XYZ file of N, CA and C in Angstrom:
441
model
N -3.241 -50.064 55.957
C -1.983 -49.741 55.399
C -1.888 -48.215 55.211
N -1.074 -47.525 56.029
C -0.929 -46.094 55.900
C 0.356 -45.759 55.156
N 0.228 -44.881 54.246
C 1.389 -44.376 53.512
C 1.397 -42.852 53.588
N 2.537 -42.234 53.341
C 2.613 -40.791 53.381
C 1.791 -40.252 52.227
N 1.007 -39.199 52.482
C 0.163 -38.642 51.403
C 0.883 -38.156 50.199
N 2.149 -37.750 50.326
C 2.997 -37.300 49.178
C 3.947 -38.355 48.742
N 3.689 -39.616 49.114
C 4.583 -40.696 48.770
C 4.853 -40.839 47.273
N 3.912 -40.712 46.348
C 4.277 -40.765 44.972
C 5.270 -39.706 44.548
N 5.124 -38.472 44.936
C 6.057 -37.413 44.580
C 7.409 -37.653 45.236
N 7.441 -38.045 46.519
C 8.648 -38.278 47.183
C 9.396 -39.455 46.540
N 8.716 -40.535 46.145
C 9.334 -41.682 45.576
C 9.962 -41.299 44.164
N 9.175 -40.572 43.356
C 9.673 -40.214 42.038
C 10.899 -39.229 42.163
N 10.863 -38.312 43.086
C 11.984 -37.395 43.282
C 13.137 -38.107 43.819
N 12.971 -39.147 44.659
C 14.032 -39.931 45.228
C 14.852 -40.666 44.185
N 14.151 -41.116 43.137
C 14.890 -41.850 42.070
C 15.489 -40.883 41.092
N 15.172 -39.633 41.249
C 15.754 -38.615 40.311
C 14.923 -38.154 39.166
N 13.638 -38.497 39.209
C 12.760 -38.132 38.062
C 12.526 -36.604 38.252
N 12.758 -35.864 37.240
C 12.606 -34.402 37.288
C 11.209 -33.979 36.992
N 10.652 -33.056 37.758
C 9.280 -32.577 37.533
C 9.077 -31.779 36.274
N 10.095 -31.449 35.498
C 9.955 -30.774 34.262
C 9.327 -31.606 33.202
N 9.389 -32.918 33.389
C 8.865 -33.877 32.416
C 7.331 -34.028 32.587
N 6.552 -34.005 31.499
C 5.162 -34.217 31.546
C 4.853 -35.617 32.156
N 5.679 -36.604 31.849
C 5.491 -37.897 32.401
C 5.568 -37.982 33.918
N 6.301 -37.045 34.498
C 6.368 -36.969 36.005
C 4.974 -36.706 36.583
N 4.256 -35.808 35.989
C 2.891 -35.502 36.399
C 1.967 -36.699 36.192
N 2.109 -37.356 35.106
C 1.341 -38.593 34.837
C 1.712 -39.636 35.853
N 3.009 -39.815 36.136
C 3.479 -40.786 37.065
C 2.884 -40.574 38.449
N 2.887 -39.329 38.943
C 2.306 -39.063 40.205
C 0.834 -39.417 40.278
N 0.072 -38.993 39.230
C -1.339 -39.280 39.180
C -1.611 -40.788 39.187
N -0.850 -41.547 38.423
C -0.997 -42.968 38.387
C -0.619 -43.621 39.743
N 0.480 -43.210 40.320
C 0.859 -43.775 41.611
C -0.081 -43.383 42.742
N -0.758 -42.218 42.658
C -1.768 -41.887 43.606
C -2.894 -42.841 43.542
N -3.309 -43.254 42.347
C -4.383 -44.182 42.237
C -3.968 -45.605 42.737
N -2.796 -46.030 42.337
C -2.381 -47.379 42.708
C -2.011 -47.401 44.197
N -1.642 -46.299 44.767
C -1.360 -46.249 46.188
C -2.672 -46.488 46.992
N -3.780 -45.911 46.517
C -5.066 -46.006 47.211
C -5.757 -47.383 46.928
N -5.541 -47.905 45.663
C -6.140 -49.164 45.213
C -5.113 -50.000 44.540
N -4.287 -50.695 45.357
C -3.148 -51.472 44.750
C -3.522 -52.433 43.689
N -4.767 -52.953 43.761
C -5.160 -53.917 42.697
C -5.200 -53.301 41.334
N -5.219 -51.941 41.228
C -5.267 -51.260 39.984
C -4.024 -51.421 39.106
N -2.920 -51.896 39.771
C -1.712 -52.103 38.976
C -1.937 -53.202 37.942
N -2.997 -54.024 38.138
C -3.315 -55.097 37.185
C -4.365 -54.688 36.190
N -4.794 -53.366 36.318
C -5.889 -52.840 35.444
C -5.415 -51.448 34.868
N -4.170 -51.354 34.575
C -3.669 -50.053 34.107
C -4.299 -49.623 32.812
N -4.390 -50.555 31.837
C -4.904 -50.195 30.517
C -6.386 -49.883 30.517
N -7.158 -50.613 31.288
C -8.616 -50.416 31.257
C -9.137 -49.579 32.421
N -8.408 -49.458 33.490
C -8.851 -48.756 34.624
C -8.188 -47.434 34.959
N -6.848 -47.485 34.981
C -6.119 -46.292 35.401
C -5.869 -45.317 34.220
N -5.300 -45.819 33.158
C -4.923 -44.933 32.009
C -6.127 -44.088 31.513
N -7.381 -44.640 31.396
C -8.473 -43.817 30.927
C -8.749 -42.671 31.895
N -8.586 -42.918 33.219
C -8.818 -41.846 34.181
C -7.735 -40.765 34.054
N -6.472 -41.171 33.798
C -5.397 -40.203 33.670
C -5.578 -39.387 32.350
N -6.002 -40.088 31.268
C -6.202 -39.351 30.010
C -7.377 -38.368 30.180
N -8.368 -38.668 30.909
C -9.457 -37.747 31.119
C -9.000 -36.549 32.002
N -8.242 -36.840 33.090
C -7.787 -35.856 33.984
C -6.892 -34.861 33.314
N -5.987 -35.326 32.417
C -5.004 -34.449 31.816
C -5.389 -34.044 30.388
N -6.451 -34.656 29.854
C -6.861 -34.270 28.500
C -5.890 -34.668 27.423
N -5.328 -35.871 27.583
C -4.323 -36.393 26.645
C -4.777 -37.692 26.042
N -4.052 -38.061 24.974
C -4.334 -39.298 24.332
C -3.526 -40.440 24.960
N -3.877 -41.671 24.651
C -3.178 -42.823 25.173
C -1.735 -42.757 24.696
N -1.540 -42.418 23.416
C -0.153 -42.367 22.842
C 0.656 -41.371 23.615
N 0.127 -40.184 23.912
C 0.810 -39.126 24.622
C 1.157 -39.563 26.032
N 0.210 -40.227 26.670
C 0.426 -40.693 28.029
C 1.605 -41.715 28.047
N 1.547 -42.718 27.166
C 2.591 -43.714 27.088
C 3.975 -43.024 26.784
N 3.952 -42.206 25.729
C 5.208 -41.583 25.260
C 5.837 -40.704 26.352
N 5.053 -39.887 27.013
C 5.660 -38.950 27.985
C 6.076 -39.663 29.238
N 5.325 -40.722 29.680
C 5.766 -41.486 30.883
C 7.067 -42.257 30.521
N 7.101 -42.849 29.302
C 8.270 -43.553 28.897
C 9.491 -42.658 28.786
N 9.309 -41.408 28.292
C 10.375 -40.473 28.153
C 10.952 -40.099 29.555
N 10.084 -39.873 30.520
C 10.479 -39.492 31.875
C 11.217 -40.671 32.526
N 10.803 -41.896 32.310
C 11.470 -43.085 32.839
C 12.842 -43.220 32.212
N 12.922 -43.053 30.929
C 14.208 -43.180 30.225
C 15.210 -42.119 30.669
N 14.781 -40.892 30.878
C 15.641 -39.815 31.318
C 16.070 -40.096 32.746
N 15.205 -40.623 33.580
C 15.555 -40.909 34.932
C 16.627 -42.020 34.946
N 16.517 -42.965 34.057
C 17.531 -44.042 34.004
C 18.877 -43.533 33.569
N 18.885 -42.548 32.699
C 20.114 -41.902 32.212
C 20.771 -41.025 33.285
N 19.911 -40.166 33.921
C 20.418 -39.073 34.769
C 19.972 -39.135 36.188
N 19.224 -40.145 36.559
C 18.638 -40.183 37.941
C 19.595 -40.657 39.013
N 19.029 -40.991 40.112
C 19.770 -41.460 41.302
C 20.025 -42.953 41.083
N 21.218 -43.261 40.686
C 21.558 -44.718 40.317
C 21.548 -45.550 41.563
N 21.835 -45.033 42.717
C 21.825 -45.870 43.947
C 20.367 -46.212 44.267
N 19.427 -45.296 44.202
C 18.047 -45.593 44.479
C 17.440 -46.543 43.386
N 17.798 -46.340 42.148
C 17.332 -47.171 41.092
C 17.793 -48.582 41.323
N 19.064 -48.764 41.685
C 19.571 -50.118 42.006
C 18.871 -50.725 43.207
N 18.634 -49.919 44.177
C 17.912 -50.395 45.376
C 16.495 -50.906 45.033
N 15.807 -50.122 44.274
C 14.389 -50.507 43.931
C 14.230 -51.471 42.816
N 15.071 -51.348 41.805
C 14.993 -52.138 40.590
C 16.206 -53.074 40.503
N 16.669 -53.497 41.621
C 17.920 -54.265 41.674
C 17.948 -55.453 40.715
N 16.902 -56.217 40.662
C 16.954 -57.435 39.800
C 16.888 -57.018 38.309
N 16.378 -55.821 38.019
C 16.399 -55.369 36.667
C 17.759 -54.729 36.254
N 18.351 -54.126 37.160
C 19.613 -53.445 36.890
C 19.321 -52.064 36.323
N 20.392 -51.179 36.408
C 20.225 -49.842 35.878
C 20.593 -49.722 34.393
N 21.098 -50.814 33.808
C 21.419 -50.772 32.376
C 20.231 -51.106 31.542
N 19.187 -51.540 32.137
C 17.961 -51.997 31.414
C 16.816 -51.159 31.922
N 16.123 -50.481 31.022
C 14.995 -49.592 31.361
C 13.714 -50.445 31.341
N 12.941 -50.362 32.530
C 11.695 -51.090 32.586
C 10.617 -50.523 31.696
N 9.635 -51.283 31.404
C 8.460 -50.797 30.662
C 7.683 -49.912 31.603
N 6.741 -49.138 31.046
C 5.913 -48.261 31.893
C 5.202 -49.120 32.959
N 4.618 -50.269 32.585
C 3.918 -51.140 33.574
C 4.799 -51.643 34.620
N 6.018 -52.118 34.235
C 6.972 -52.614 35.240
C 7.371 -51.505 36.162
N 7.581 -50.325 35.625
C 7.984 -49.181 36.489
C 6.878 -48.865 37.508
N 5.660 -48.786 37.045
C 4.589 -48.459 37.934
C 4.359 -49.515 38.981
N 4.502 -50.773 38.680
C 4.343 -51.847 39.622
C 5.437 -51.807 40.700
N 6.701 -51.621 40.339
C 7.751 -51.578 41.245
C 7.626 -50.351 42.134
N 7.275 -49.200 41.581
C 7.154 -47.942 42.400
C 5.964 -48.074 43.380
N 4.868 -48.672 42.918
C 3.718 -48.884 43.769
C 4.068 -49.803 44.933
N 4.804 -50.876 44.640
C 5.194 -51.777 45.703
C 6.128 -51.045 46.695
N 6.984 -50.249 46.223
C 7.876 -49.448 47.128
C 7.044 -48.473 48.006
N 6.118 -47.774 47.390
C 5.298 -46.837 48.104
C 4.495 -47.537 49.249
N 4.002 -48.678 48.926
C 3.158 -49.410 49.838
C 3.911 -50.232 50.870
N 5.064 -50.746 50.485
C 5.786 -51.712 51.378
C 7.151 -51.283 51.671
N 7.681 -50.278 51.030
C 9.044 -49.769 51.314
C 9.002 -48.919 52.530
N 10.150 -48.371 52.824
C 10.260 -47.486 53.965
C 10.505 -46.025 53.498
N 9.751 -45.093 53.967
C 9.983 -43.653 53.558
C 11.335 -43.240 54.030
N 11.907 -43.925 55.059
C 13.243 -43.503 55.540
C 14.351 -43.857 54.492
N 13.943 -44.700 53.553
C 14.917 -45.077 52.501
C 15.064 -43.970 51.437
N 14.151 -43.006 51.418
C 14.164 -41.924 50.456
C 15.223 -40.853 50.873
N 16.130 -40.550 49.897
C 17.223 -39.577 50.196
C 16.852 -38.154 50.032
N 15.524 -37.823 50.188
C 15.135 -36.451 50.041
C 14.179 -36.108 51.234
N 14.078 -34.794 51.517
C 13.212 -34.460 52.603
C 11.890 -33.869 52.080
N 10.890 -33.972 52.852
C 9.554 -33.460 52.467
C 9.558 -31.934 52.139
N 10.180 -31.080 52.946
C 10.159 -29.668 52.590
C 10.732 -29.362 51.234
N 11.812 -30.161 50.803
C 12.331 -29.917 49.499
C 11.431 -30.251 48.384
N 10.608 -31.261 48.589
C 9.671 -31.703 47.572
C 8.494 -30.709 47.483
N 8.098 -30.150 48.630
C 6.935 -29.263 48.625
C 7.357 -27.819 48.217
N 8.567 -27.424 48.358
C 8.946 -26.116 47.963
C 9.198 -26.086 46.441
N 8.498 -25.355 45.678
C 8.630 -25.429 44.195
C 9.972 -24.958 43.642
N 10.737 -24.149 44.391
C 11.972 -23.616 43.884
C 13.186 -24.297 44.454
N 13.044 -25.213 45.389
C 14.161 -25.841 46.053
C 14.727 -26.931 45.113
N 16.002 -27.105 45.257
C 16.708 -28.138 44.409
C 16.819 -29.374 45.243
N 15.996 -30.363 44.952
C 16.035 -31.632 45.761
C 17.216 -32.446 45.476
N 18.028 -32.108 44.491
C 19.162 -32.925 44.138
C 20.475 -32.418 44.751
N 20.369 -31.384 45.623
C 21.548 -30.917 46.331
C 21.980 -31.908 47.323
N 23.230 -32.334 47.329
C 23.700 -33.331 48.322
C 23.709 -32.702 49.746
N 23.458 -33.531 50.735
C 23.414 -33.070 52.093
C 24.714 -32.429 52.497
N 25.836 -32.861 51.960
C 27.151 -32.303 52.313
C 27.279 -30.907 51.761
N 26.429 -30.421 50.939
C 26.524 -29.073 50.387
C 26.249 -28.017 51.453
N 25.692 -28.381 52.550
C 25.445 -27.445 53.643
C 24.367 -26.421 53.444
N 23.469 -26.665 52.456
C 22.377 -25.745 52.269
C 21.052 -26.457 52.533
N 20.995 -27.047 53.722
C 19.745 -27.776 54.008
C 19.821 -29.173 53.448
N 20.310 -29.354 52.316
C 20.615 -30.635 51.707
C 19.516 -31.669 51.886
N 19.793 -32.888 51.554
C 18.839 -33.885 51.576
C 19.297 -34.943 52.592
N 18.451 -35.340 53.468
C 18.800 -36.374 54.420
C 17.542 -37.206 54.743
N 17.675 -38.542 54.704
C 16.553 -39.408 54.904
C 15.878 -39.196 56.258
N 16.558 -38.773 57.298
C 16.023 -38.675 58.587
C 15.081 -37.487 58.669
N 15.041 -36.587 57.692
C 14.215 -35.416 57.714
C 12.852 -35.675 57.117
N 12.534 -36.873 56.745
C 11.191 -37.174 56.207
C 10.254 -37.467 57.341
């Protein structure tokens, strides 16, 4: 099973999660682990979270709080179309738990199509680019075919 090496970042940016949130960094790190070892989605508390806490030097409470905050802000301000596509059965009026969010995003990274992502790789890799600029803006914009 091959996935894009930057799939976690691409997926989080596609749903509108902003990199300014500490939880975004935690989310990428968690999704990188679950992308390589999908069975880890069932061992988040004992397997994945301790690794993330060590990597970032944070407490379990900080990890949970910051990830939850990033998810909540994404639900309020993110890409509602992508959220509906990925979390359709949950709806965008209901915010998933951290675990539910990680499981759905891991499933999308492993089994979804990178062509479904409405952002391009160069926009994600360039630290000063605005990945939320619509393709119709004419400034390089975002288009799924550029992934």
